[in-house]
């Protein structure tokens, strides 16, 4: 099988797996594009944010940051807290992304919650190259997000929208992703640890400061459990 046929086979295998992400991103990206448009940022700015930042939740937060007095330190710390989970995503995918050659930088750049969920749980189909399969999953999800943002910004510039509640769409998607992960028995313990850490952190540090403490608690528990299993 030549490279073209291999790539097509990988695309055919990857696309059905990304359809749920596409439906979610069409809503989320569209809503984000509308929000950016209503705050005075046009199609170019909204699309560039999605294409270059690809931050999902932090992009929603950035809508507020961009429309208030800018504080670089606050923006940095907030971005770090919101996206700290990507550090753990990257570490867990080291083996899967090892030896993938020229596509590896793009896979790292385009890694998001939904792509991580698919790459970490799906088995590469027989007859499909691992590199091509992961590349198409990443590229398709990236395209869904950027394209939906552009459509939302375009629609927002021509049609008046009531944006009340649009920012909750992201929370809803995270709940769906968590429930999908919970279906696998081996994912239930980490999921329970995450819920417990978030509850404890919220109770001790408050809802506005729970992210970093919760991540520290989760890391300590999961690494401690792994050491015991390896001992």
Short mmCIF file of C-alpha atoms in Angstrom, two decimals:
data_model
loop_
_atom_site.label_atom_id
_atom_site.label_comp_id
_atom_site.label_asym_id
_atom_site.label_seq_id
_atom_site.Cartn_x
_atom_site.Cartn_y
_atom_site.Cartn_z
CA UNK A 1 0.00 0.00 0.00
CA UNK A 2 1.50 3.35 -1.04
CA UNK A 3 1.60 6.45 1.15
CA UNK A 4 -1.49 8.01 -0.43
CA UNK A 5 -3.60 4.91 0.15
CA UNK A 6 -2.25 4.58 3.68
CA UNK A 7 -3.19 8.16 4.47
CA UNK A 8 -6.68 7.68 3.03
CA UNK A 9 -7.17 4.52 5.07
CA UNK A 10 -6.12 6.42 8.20
CA UNK A 11 -8.54 9.26 7.37
CA UNK A 12 -11.41 6.79 6.87
CA UNK A 13 -10.61 5.22 10.23
CA UNK A 14 -10.14 8.50 12.10
CA UNK A 15 -13.14 10.46 10.83
CA UNK A 16 -15.94 8.37 12.44
CA UNK A 17 -14.16 8.58 15.78
CA UNK A 18 -14.07 12.38 15.58
CA UNK A 19 -17.73 12.88 14.66
CA UNK A 20 -18.81 13.36 18.33
CA UNK A 21 -16.04 15.93 18.72
CA UNK A 22 -17.18 17.65 15.53
CA UNK A 23 -20.72 18.01 16.83
CA UNK A 24 -19.45 19.41 20.12
CA UNK A 25 -16.95 21.75 18.51
CA UNK A 26 -19.53 23.07 16.06
CA UNK A 27 -21.54 24.29 19.03
CA UNK A 28 -18.60 25.40 21.19
CA UNK A 29 -16.58 27.02 18.42
CA UNK A 30 -19.66 28.68 16.97
CA UNK A 31 -20.55 30.07 20.39
CA UNK A 32 -17.00 31.31 20.91
CA UNK A 33 -17.00 33.04 17.53
CA UNK A 34 -20.27 34.78 18.40
CA UNK A 35 -18.93 35.88 21.80
CA UNK A 36 -15.79 37.33 20.23
CA UNK A 37 -17.87 39.15 17.64
CA UNK A 38 -20.23 40.63 20.24
CA UNK A 39 -17.21 41.91 22.20
CA UNK A 40 -15.95 43.83 19.19
CA UNK A 41 -13.48 41.32 17.71
CA UNK A 42 -14.06 40.45 14.08
CA UNK A 43 -13.77 37.24 12.11
CA UNK A 44 -10.01 37.54 11.63
CA UNK A 45 -9.24 37.98 15.33
CA UNK A 46 -11.64 35.26 16.46
CA UNK A 47 -10.32 32.76 13.91
CA UNK A 48 -6.69 33.64 14.66
CA UNK A 49 -7.27 33.01 18.39
CA UNK A 50 -8.60 29.54 17.69
CA UNK A 51 -5.92 28.75 15.09
CA UNK A 52 -2.95 29.95 17.16
CA UNK A 53 -4.04 29.50 20.77
CA UNK A 54 -6.28 26.43 20.45
CA UNK A 55 -7.03 26.70 24.14
CA UNK A 56 -10.74 25.88 24.34
CA UNK A 57 -11.65 26.88 27.89
CA UNK A 58 -8.92 29.52 28.18
CA UNK A 59 -10.21 31.13 25.01
CA UNK A 60 -13.57 31.63 26.70
CA UNK A 61 -11.79 33.09 29.70
CA UNK A 62 -9.74 35.30 27.37
CA UNK A 63 -12.93 36.97 26.14
CA UNK A 64 -13.19 38.58 29.58
CA UNK A 65 -9.45 39.27 29.79
CA UNK A 66 -9.51 41.05 26.45
CA UNK A 67 -12.45 43.27 27.36
CA UNK A 68 -11.18 44.46 30.77
CA UNK A 69 -8.05 46.23 31.96
CA UNK A 70 -5.22 43.91 30.89
CA UNK A 71 -3.06 42.46 33.64
CA UNK A 72 -0.23 40.33 32.14
CA UNK A 73 0.56 38.52 35.40
CA UNK A 74 -3.08 37.68 36.04
CA UNK A 75 -3.49 36.46 32.47
CA UNK A 76 -0.38 34.26 32.77
CA UNK A 77 -1.40 32.71 36.09
CA UNK A 78 -4.96 32.15 34.95
CA UNK A 79 -3.79 30.52 31.72
CA UNK A 80 -1.42 28.31 33.70
CA UNK A 81 -4.15 27.20 36.09
CA UNK A 82 -6.71 26.52 33.37
CA UNK A 83 -4.30 24.65 31.10
CA UNK A 84 -2.12 22.89 33.70
CA UNK A 85 -3.83 19.62 32.82
CA UNK A 86 -2.03 19.62 29.48
CA UNK A 87 1.23 18.91 31.31
CA UNK A 88 -0.22 15.60 32.40
CA UNK A 89 -1.73 14.90 28.99
CA UNK A 90 1.69 15.33 27.42
CA UNK A 91 3.42 13.05 29.90
CA UNK A 92 0.86 10.30 29.42
CA UNK A 93 1.25 10.41 25.62
CA UNK A 94 5.05 10.23 25.51
CA UNK A 95 5.04 6.58 24.45
CA UNK A 96 2.25 6.99 21.88
CA UNK A 97 3.91 9.98 20.22
CA UNK A 98 7.46 8.65 20.31
CA UNK A 99 9.08 8.13 16.91
CA UNK A 100 6.36 9.81 14.84
CA UNK A 101 8.76 12.01 12.91
CA UNK A 102 7.73 15.28 11.28
CA UNK A 103 4.09 15.17 12.39
CA UNK A 104 5.02 15.07 16.08
CA UNK A 105 5.29 18.89 16.56
CA UNK A 106 1.80 19.34 15.13
CA UNK A 107 0.42 16.55 17.32
CA UNK A 108 1.87 18.28 20.37
CA UNK A 109 0.56 21.71 19.33
CA UNK A 110 -2.94 20.48 18.50
CA UNK A 111 -3.40 18.37 21.64
CA UNK A 112 -6.64 19.24 23.38
CA UNK A 113 -8.99 17.48 25.79
CA UNK A 114 -11.02 15.84 23.06
CA UNK A 115 -8.00 14.72 21.04
CA UNK A 116 -6.38 13.35 24.18
CA UNK A 117 -9.55 11.43 24.99
CA UNK A 118 -9.57 9.77 21.55
CA UNK A 119 -5.84 9.10 21.26
CA UNK A 120 -5.58 7.68 24.76
CA UNK A 121 -8.53 5.30 24.43
CA UNK A 122 -8.68 4.23 20.77
CA UNK A 123 -6.65 1.37 19.36
CA UNK A 124 -5.02 1.97 15.99
CA UNK A 125 -7.00 -0.09 13.43
CA UNK A 126 -5.28 -2.94 11.67
CA UNK A 127 -3.60 -1.88 8.45
CA UNK A 128 -3.40 1.78 9.49
CA UNK A 129 -0.18 3.57 10.38
CA UNK A 130 -0.11 4.90 13.94
CA UNK A 131 1.40 8.19 12.76
CA UNK A 132 -1.32 8.76 10.15
CA UNK A 133 -4.14 7.77 12.50
CA UNK A 134 -3.08 10.20 15.23
CA UNK A 135 -2.37 12.92 12.68
CA UNK A 136 -5.83 12.77 11.15
CA UNK A 137 -7.56 12.74 14.54
CA UNK A 138 -5.58 15.83 15.54
CA UNK A 139 -6.02 17.64 12.23
CA UNK A 140 -9.76 16.96 12.00
CA UNK A 141 -10.41 18.16 15.55
CA UNK A 142 -8.25 21.23 14.94
CA UNK A 143 -10.15 22.00 11.74
CA UNK A 144 -13.53 21.58 13.44
CA UNK A 145 -12.62 24.10 16.13
CA UNK A 146 -11.11 26.73 13.84
CA UNK A 147 -13.82 26.36 11.22
CA UNK A 148 -16.66 26.57 13.75
CA UNK A 149 -15.12 29.70 15.27
CA UNK A 150 -14.97 31.37 11.86
CA UNK A 151 -18.60 30.44 11.15
CA UNK A 152 -19.72 31.77 14.54
CA UNK A 153 -17.88 35.06 14.06
CA UNK A 154 -19.36 35.43 10.58
CA UNK A 155 -22.87 34.70 11.85
CA UNK A 156 -22.41 37.06 14.78
CA UNK A 157 -21.53 39.90 12.44
CA UNK A 158 -24.81 39.57 10.53
CA UNK A 159 -27.35 38.09 12.96
CA UNK A 160 -28.10 39.45 16.46
CA UNK A 161 -27.70 36.80 19.18
CA UNK A 162 -28.54 36.60 22.87
CA UNK A 163 -25.29 35.13 24.26
CA UNK A 164 -26.68 34.36 27.71
CA UNK A 165 -25.58 30.86 28.75
CA UNK A 166 -23.35 30.20 25.73
CA UNK A 167 -20.26 29.84 27.91
CA UNK A 168 -21.86 26.82 29.67
CA UNK A 169 -21.51 24.78 26.48
CA UNK A 170 -17.87 24.05 27.33
CA UNK A 171 -18.79 22.71 30.77
CA UNK A 172 -21.38 20.44 29.20
CA UNK A 173 -18.79 18.97 26.82
CA UNK A 174 -16.39 18.23 29.68
CA UNK A 175 -19.16 16.35 31.47
CA UNK A 176 -19.80 14.23 28.37
CA UNK A 177 -16.08 13.47 27.98
CA UNK A 178 -15.83 12.46 31.62
CA UNK A 179 -18.82 10.11 31.30
CA UNK A 180 -17.23 8.50 28.22
CA UNK A 181 -14.00 7.92 30.14
CA UNK A 182 -15.97 6.54 33.11
CA UNK A 183 -17.36 3.71 30.97
CA UNK A 184 -13.96 1.99 31.06
CA UNK A 185 -13.36 0.30 34.40
CA UNK A 186 -9.64 1.18 34.46
CA UNK A 187 -10.50 4.89 34.21
CA UNK A 188 -12.85 4.97 37.17
CA UNK A 189 -10.24 5.24 39.92
CA UNK A 190 -8.50 8.27 38.34
CA UNK A 191 -11.92 9.78 37.70
CA UNK A 192 -12.96 9.32 41.32
CA UNK A 193 -9.64 10.81 42.45
CA UNK A 194 -10.27 13.82 40.23
CA UNK A 195 -13.76 14.38 41.64
CA UNK A 196 -12.56 14.00 45.23
CA UNK A 197 -9.58 16.31 44.70
CA UNK A 198 -11.80 18.98 43.13
CA UNK A 199 -14.33 18.81 46.00
CA UNK A 200 -11.62 19.03 48.68
CA UNK A 201 -9.81 21.82 46.87
CA UNK A 202 -13.02 23.81 46.39
CA UNK A 203 -13.91 23.42 50.07
CA UNK A 204 -10.47 24.47 51.31
CA UNK A 205 -9.36 27.06 48.74
CA UNK A 206 -12.65 28.23 47.30
CA UNK A 207 -14.09 27.85 43.78
CA UNK A 208 -11.88 30.59 42.32
CA UNK A 209 -8.60 28.95 43.41
CA UNK A 210 -9.27 25.23 43.20
CA UNK A 211 -7.48 24.25 39.97
CA UNK A 212 -3.81 24.17 40.99
CA UNK A 213 -4.39 22.60 44.46
CA UNK A 214 -6.67 19.99 42.89
CA UNK A 215 -4.01 19.13 40.30
CA UNK A 216 -1.39 18.79 43.05
CA UNK A 217 -3.65 16.50 45.08
CA UNK A 218 -4.48 14.35 42.04
CA UNK A 219 -0.83 14.07 41.04
CA UNK A 220 0.26 13.09 44.53
CA UNK A 221 -2.42 10.40 44.84
CA UNK A 222 -1.94 8.94 41.36
CA UNK A 223 1.86 8.93 41.56
CA UNK A 224 1.68 7.41 45.06
CA UNK A 225 -0.65 4.69 43.81
CA UNK A 226 1.60 3.95 40.85
CA UNK A 227 4.66 3.60 43.09
CA UNK A 228 2.81 1.10 45.26
CA UNK A 229 1.79 -0.95 42.25
CA UNK A 230 5.37 -0.96 40.95
CA UNK A 231 6.82 -1.87 44.35
#
